[in-house]
mmCIF file with all atom_site columns, C-alpha atoms in Angstrom:
data_model
loop_
_atom_site.group_PDB
_atom_site.id
_atom_site.type_symbol
_atom_site.label_atom_id
_atom_site.label_alt_id
_atom_site.label_comp_id
_atom_site.label_asym_id
_atom_site.label_entity_id
_atom_site.label_seq_id
_atom_site.pdbx_PDB_ins_code
_atom_site.Cartn_x
_atom_site.Cartn_y
_atom_site.Cartn_z
_atom_site.occupancy
_atom_site.B_iso_or_equiv
_atom_site.pdbx_formal_charge
_atom_site.auth_seq_id
_atom_site.auth_comp_id
_atom_site.auth_asym_id
_atom_site.auth_atom_id
_atom_site.pdbx_PDB_model_num
ATOM 1   C CA . MET A 1 1   ? -148.328 13.466  11.948 1.00 46.00 ? 28  MET A CA 1
ATOM 2   C CA . LYS A 1 2   ? -145.439 12.490  9.740  1.00 51.00 ? 29  LYS A CA 1
ATOM 3   C CA . TRP A 1 3   ? -141.924 12.147  11.051 1.00 56.00 ? 30  TRP A CA 1
ATOM 4   C CA . ILE A 1 4   ? -138.755 12.198  9.069  1.00 53.00 ? 31  ILE A CA 1
ATOM 5   C CA . ILE A 1 5   ? -136.046 10.143  10.659 1.00 54.00 ? 32  ILE A CA 1
ATOM 6   C CA . PHE A 1 6   ? -132.375 9.991   9.807  1.00 56.00 ? 33  PHE A CA 1
ATOM 7   C CA . PHE A 1 7   ? -130.479 7.015   11.138 1.00 57.00 ? 34  PHE A CA 1
ATOM 8   C CA . ALA A 1 8   ? -126.789 6.431   10.861 1.00 58.00 ? 35  ALA A CA 1
ATOM 9   C CA . ILE A 1 9   ? -125.816 2.861   11.518 1.00 58.00 ? 36  ILE A CA 1
ATOM 10  C CA . ILE A 1 10  ? -122.125 2.238   11.879 1.00 56.00 ? 37  ILE A CA 1
ATOM 11  C CA . PHE A 1 11  ? -121.083 -1.334  11.331 1.00 55.00 ? 38  PHE A CA 1
ATOM 12  C CA . SER A 1 12  ? -118.038 -3.445  10.663 1.00 52.00 ? 39  SER A CA 1
ATOM 13  C CA . PHE A 1 13  ? -117.101 -7.004  9.989  1.00 49.00 ? 40  PHE A CA 1
ATOM 14  C CA . SER A 1 14  ? -114.090 -9.032  9.043  1.00 47.00 ? 41  SER A CA 1
ATOM 15  C CA . THR A 1 15  ? -114.025 -10.685 5.643  1.00 46.00 ? 42  THR A CA 1
ATOM 16  C CA . ALA A 1 16  ? -112.616 -13.766 7.344  1.00 44.00 ? 43  ALA A CA 1
ATOM 17  C CA . ASN A 1 17  ? -115.880 -14.049 9.272  1.00 48.00 ? 44  ASN A CA 1
ATOM 18  C CA . SER A 1 18  ? -118.096 -13.002 6.394  1.00 50.00 ? 45  SER A CA 1
ATOM 19  C CA . GLN A 1 19  ? -117.293 -15.839 4.013  1.00 52.00 ? 46  GLN A CA 1
ATOM 20  C CA . ARG A 1 20  ? -120.190 -18.238 3.687  1.00 53.00 ? 47  ARG A CA 1
ATOM 21  C CA . LYS A 1 21  ? -119.472 -21.944 3.839  1.00 56.00 ? 48  LYS A CA 1
ATOM 22  C CA . LEU A 1 22  ? -120.874 -24.155 1.140  1.00 50.00 ? 49  LEU A CA 1
ATOM 23  C CA . GLY A 1 23  ? -124.265 -25.491 2.072  1.00 54.00 ? 50  GLY A CA 1
ATOM 24  C CA . ALA A 1 24  ? -125.138 -22.491 4.266  1.00 53.00 ? 51  ALA A CA 1
ATOM 25  C CA . LYS A 1 25  ? -128.652 -21.126 4.021  1.00 57.00 ? 52  LYS A CA 1
ATOM 26  C CA . PRO A 1 26  ? -128.736 -18.028 1.785  1.00 56.00 ? 53  PRO A CA 1
ATOM 27  C CA . THR A 1 27  ? -129.880 -14.690 3.121  1.00 58.00 ? 54  THR A CA 1
ATOM 28  C CA . ASP A 1 28  ? -133.652 -14.484 3.381  1.00 60.00 ? 55  ASP A CA 1
ATOM 29  C CA . SER A 1 29  ? -134.896 -11.370 1.607  1.00 61.00 ? 56  SER A CA 1
ATOM 30  C CA . GLY A 1 30  ? -137.944 -10.176 -0.204 1.00 66.00 ? 57  GLY A CA 1
ATOM 31  C CA . GLY A 1 31  ? -141.455 -11.239 0.589  1.00 73.00 ? 58  GLY A CA 1
ATOM 32  C CA . LYS A 1 32  ? -144.111 -9.606  2.724  1.00 82.00 ? 59  LYS A CA 1
ATOM 33  C CA . LEU A 1 33  ? -143.011 -6.853  5.108  1.00 85.00 ? 60  LEU A CA 1
ATOM 34  C CA . MET A 1 34  ? -143.697 -6.954  8.820  1.00 87.00 ? 61  MET A CA 1
ATOM 35  C CA . ALA A 1 35  ? -146.046 -4.230  10.118 1.00 88.00 ? 62  ALA A CA 1
ATOM 36  C CA . GLU A 1 36  ? -143.044 -2.547  11.801 1.00 87.00 ? 63  GLU A CA 1
ATOM 37  C CA . GLN A 1 37  ? -141.288 -2.350  8.431  1.00 89.00 ? 64  GLN A CA 1
ATOM 38  C CA . ALA A 1 38  ? -144.332 -1.273  6.414  1.00 89.00 ? 65  ALA A CA 1
ATOM 39  C CA . CYS A 1 39  ? -144.988 1.715   8.707  1.00 90.00 ? 66  CYS A CA 1
ATOM 40  C CA . PHE A 1 40  ? -142.261 3.876   7.169  1.00 90.00 ? 67  PHE A CA 1
ATOM 41  C CA . ASP A 1 41  ? -141.483 5.102   3.664  1.00 91.00 ? 68  ASP A CA 1
ATOM 42  C CA . VAL A 1 42  ? -137.760 5.167   2.882  1.00 90.00 ? 69  VAL A CA 1
ATOM 43  C CA . LYS A 1 43  ? -136.782 8.240   0.889  1.00 90.00 ? 70  LYS A CA 1
ATOM 44  C CA . PHE A 1 44  ? -133.028 7.722   0.802  1.00 89.00 ? 71  PHE A CA 1
ATOM 45  C CA . TYR A 1 45  ? -130.283 5.203   1.606  1.00 90.00 ? 72  TYR A CA 1
ATOM 46  C CA . ASP A 1 46  ? -126.584 6.109   1.583  1.00 91.00 ? 73  ASP A CA 1
ATOM 47  C CA . LEU A 1 47  ? -124.021 3.392   2.261  1.00 89.00 ? 74  LEU A CA 1
ATOM 48  C CA . ASN A 1 48  ? -120.367 4.361   2.725  1.00 90.00 ? 75  ASN A CA 1
ATOM 49  C CA . LEU A 1 49  ? -117.831 1.543   2.934  1.00 89.00 ? 76  LEU A CA 1
ATOM 50  C CA . LYS A 1 50  ? -114.134 1.438   3.785  1.00 89.00 ? 77  LYS A CA 1
ATOM 51  C CA . VAL A 1 51  ? -112.396 -1.722  2.605  1.00 89.00 ? 78  VAL A CA 1
ATOM 52  C CA . ASP A 1 52  ? -108.988 -2.557  4.086  1.00 89.00 ? 79  ASP A CA 1
ATOM 53  C CA . PRO A 1 53  ? -107.498 -5.550  2.227  1.00 90.00 ? 80  PRO A CA 1
ATOM 54  C CA . ALA A 1 54  ? -104.412 -5.599  4.474  1.00 92.00 ? 81  ALA A CA 1
ATOM 55  C CA . LYS A 1 55  ? -106.580 -6.111  7.569  1.00 88.00 ? 82  LYS A CA 1
ATOM 56  C CA . GLN A 1 56  ? -109.160 -8.139  5.653  1.00 85.00 ? 83  GLN A CA 1
ATOM 57  C CA . SER A 1 57  ? -111.909 -5.919  7.000  1.00 84.00 ? 84  SER A CA 1
ATOM 58  C CA . ILE A 1 58  ? -114.783 -3.766  5.862  1.00 85.00 ? 85  ILE A CA 1
ATOM 59  C CA . ALA A 1 59  ? -116.271 -0.908  7.891  1.00 88.00 ? 86  ALA A CA 1
ATOM 60  C CA . GLY A 1 60  ? -119.086 1.359   6.934  1.00 89.00 ? 87  GLY A CA 1
ATOM 61  C CA . MET A 1 61  ? -121.939 3.664   7.740  1.00 90.00 ? 88  MET A CA 1
ATOM 62  C CA . LEU A 1 62  ? -125.527 3.536   6.511  1.00 89.00 ? 89  LEU A CA 1
ATOM 63  C CA . THR A 1 63  ? -127.692 6.656   6.464  1.00 90.00 ? 90  THR A CA 1
ATOM 64  C CA . VAL A 1 64  ? -131.454 6.164   6.099  1.00 90.00 ? 91  VAL A CA 1
ATOM 65  C CA . ARG A 1 65  ? -133.962 8.951   5.587  1.00 89.00 ? 92  ARG A CA 1
ATOM 66  C CA . ALA A 1 66  ? -137.558 7.828   6.021  1.00 89.00 ? 93  ALA A CA 1
ATOM 67  C CA . THR A 1 67  ? -141.029 9.171   6.713  1.00 88.00 ? 94  THR A CA 1
ATOM 68  C CA . ILE A 1 68  ? -143.165 7.429   9.329  1.00 88.00 ? 95  ILE A CA 1
ATOM 69  C CA . VAL A 1 69  ? -146.567 6.779   7.684  1.00 92.00 ? 96  VAL A CA 1
ATOM 70  C CA . GLN A 1 70  ? -148.221 4.737   10.473 1.00 92.00 ? 97  GLN A CA 1
ATOM 71  C CA . PRO A 1 71  ? -147.772 5.024   14.256 1.00 93.00 ? 98  PRO A CA 1
ATOM 72  C CA . THR A 1 72  ? -144.993 2.756   15.509 1.00 92.00 ? 99  THR A CA 1
ATOM 73  C CA . GLU A 1 73  ? -142.643 2.283   18.432 1.00 94.00 ? 100 GLU A CA 1
ATOM 74  C CA . TRP A 1 74  ? -139.953 0.557   16.340 1.00 94.00 ? 101 TRP A CA 1
ATOM 75  C CA . PHE A 1 75  ? -137.969 1.198   13.174 1.00 91.00 ? 102 PHE A CA 1
ATOM 76  C CA . VAL A 1 76  ? -136.994 -2.259  11.869 1.00 92.00 ? 103 VAL A CA 1
ATOM 77  C CA . LEU A 1 77  ? -134.274 -2.942  9.286  1.00 90.00 ? 104 LEU A CA 1
ATOM 78  C CA . ASP A 1 78  ? -132.794 -6.155  7.903  1.00 88.00 ? 105 ASP A CA 1
ATOM 79  C CA . LEU A 1 79  ? -129.089 -6.686  8.586  1.00 87.00 ? 106 LEU A CA 1
ATOM 80  C CA . ASP A 1 80  ? -126.915 -9.745  8.054  1.00 85.00 ? 107 ASP A CA 1
ATOM 81  C CA . THR A 1 81  ? -125.936 -11.370 11.343 1.00 86.00 ? 108 THR A CA 1
ATOM 82  C CA . LEU A 1 82  ? -122.260 -11.210 10.309 1.00 83.00 ? 109 LEU A CA 1
ATOM 83  C CA . LEU A 1 83  ? -122.350 -7.409  10.598 1.00 84.00 ? 110 LEU A CA 1
ATOM 84  C CA . SER A 1 84  ? -121.839 -5.824  14.001 1.00 88.00 ? 111 SER A CA 1
ATOM 85  C CA . ILE A 1 85  ? -123.335 -2.453  14.926 1.00 90.00 ? 112 ILE A CA 1
ATOM 86  C CA . GLN A 1 86  ? -121.202 0.134   16.708 1.00 90.00 ? 113 GLN A CA 1
ATOM 87  C CA . LYS A 1 87  ? -124.029 2.628   17.300 1.00 91.00 ? 114 LYS A CA 1
ATOM 88  C CA . ILE A 1 88  ? -127.282 3.960   15.882 1.00 91.00 ? 115 ILE A CA 1
ATOM 89  C CA . THR A 1 89  ? -128.038 7.675   15.947 1.00 91.00 ? 116 THR A CA 1
ATOM 90  C CA . GLU A 1 90  ? -131.009 9.805   14.934 1.00 88.00 ? 117 GLU A CA 1
ATOM 91  C CA . LYS A 1 91  ? -130.276 13.231  13.497 1.00 86.00 ? 118 LYS A CA 1
ATOM 92  C CA . SER A 1 92  ? -132.842 16.023  13.617 1.00 82.00 ? 119 SER A CA 1
ATOM 93  C CA . ILE A 1 93  ? -132.949 19.802  13.731 1.00 83.00 ? 120 ILE A CA 1
ATOM 94  C CA . ASN A 1 94  ? -132.551 19.456  17.516 1.00 85.00 ? 121 ASN A CA 1
ATOM 95  C CA . GLY A 1 95  ? -129.264 17.587  17.211 1.00 88.00 ? 122 GLY A CA 1
ATOM 96  C CA . GLU A 1 96  ? -128.165 13.963  17.359 1.00 89.00 ? 123 GLU A CA 1
ATOM 97  C CA . THR A 1 97  ? -129.629 11.274  19.630 1.00 90.00 ? 124 THR A CA 1
ATOM 98  C CA . VAL A 1 98  ? -128.145 7.824   20.223 1.00 92.00 ? 125 VAL A CA 1
ATOM 99  C CA . ARG A 1 99  ? -130.926 5.233   19.851 1.00 93.00 ? 126 ARG A CA 1
ATOM 100 C CA . SER A 1 100 ? -131.190 1.921   21.657 1.00 95.00 ? 127 SER A CA 1
ATOM 101 C CA . TYR A 1 101 ? -131.698 -1.172  19.534 1.00 95.00 ? 128 TYR A CA 1
ATOM 102 C CA . GLU A 1 102 ? -132.086 -4.925  19.697 1.00 96.00 ? 129 GLU A CA 1
ATOM 103 C CA . ARG A 1 103 ? -130.742 -7.608  17.375 1.00 94.00 ? 130 ARG A CA 1
ATOM 104 C CA . ARG A 1 104 ? -133.369 -10.257 16.670 1.00 94.00 ? 131 ARG A CA 1
ATOM 105 C CA . GLY A 1 105 ? -131.829 -12.626 14.159 1.00 90.00 ? 132 GLY A CA 1
ATOM 106 C CA . TRP A 1 106 ? -131.570 -10.893 10.782 1.00 88.00 ? 133 TRP A CA 1
ATOM 107 C CA . LYS A 1 107 ? -133.457 -7.822  12.005 1.00 91.00 ? 134 LYS A CA 1
ATOM 108 C CA . VAL A 1 108 ? -132.408 -4.696  13.897 1.00 93.00 ? 135 VAL A CA 1
ATOM 109 C CA . TRP A 1 109 ? -135.196 -3.230  16.047 1.00 95.00 ? 136 TRP A CA 1
ATOM 110 C CA . ILE A 1 110 ? -134.547 0.469   16.738 1.00 94.00 ? 137 ILE A CA 1
ATOM 111 C CA . ALA A 1 111 ? -136.593 2.011   19.555 1.00 93.00 ? 138 ALA A CA 1
ATOM 112 C CA . LEU A 1 112 ? -138.274 5.289   18.609 1.00 88.00 ? 139 LEU A CA 1
#
């Protein structure tokens, strides 16, 4: 059975906190996917950002549309540790559901 999941992740961070210091380890990306990341097929990403130079802040919302291709209990995404999550919701024909999640380093584990 295939599932289509829509997630909206609302996040924000301050540019004062987001500046990397020289000598900091760069973001780790690419490479082999974890089983929890390989179990879904992303069909669509939409990232909306609001930049406020006066407050030196950036806020935004990410919408992900994906099809689950292997059974899983988690939907795992990469997210920089400097970004904070306000909430994660799943939208379906039955309405909107707030999902619980865990931050594990650079990954966000969303319970399905």
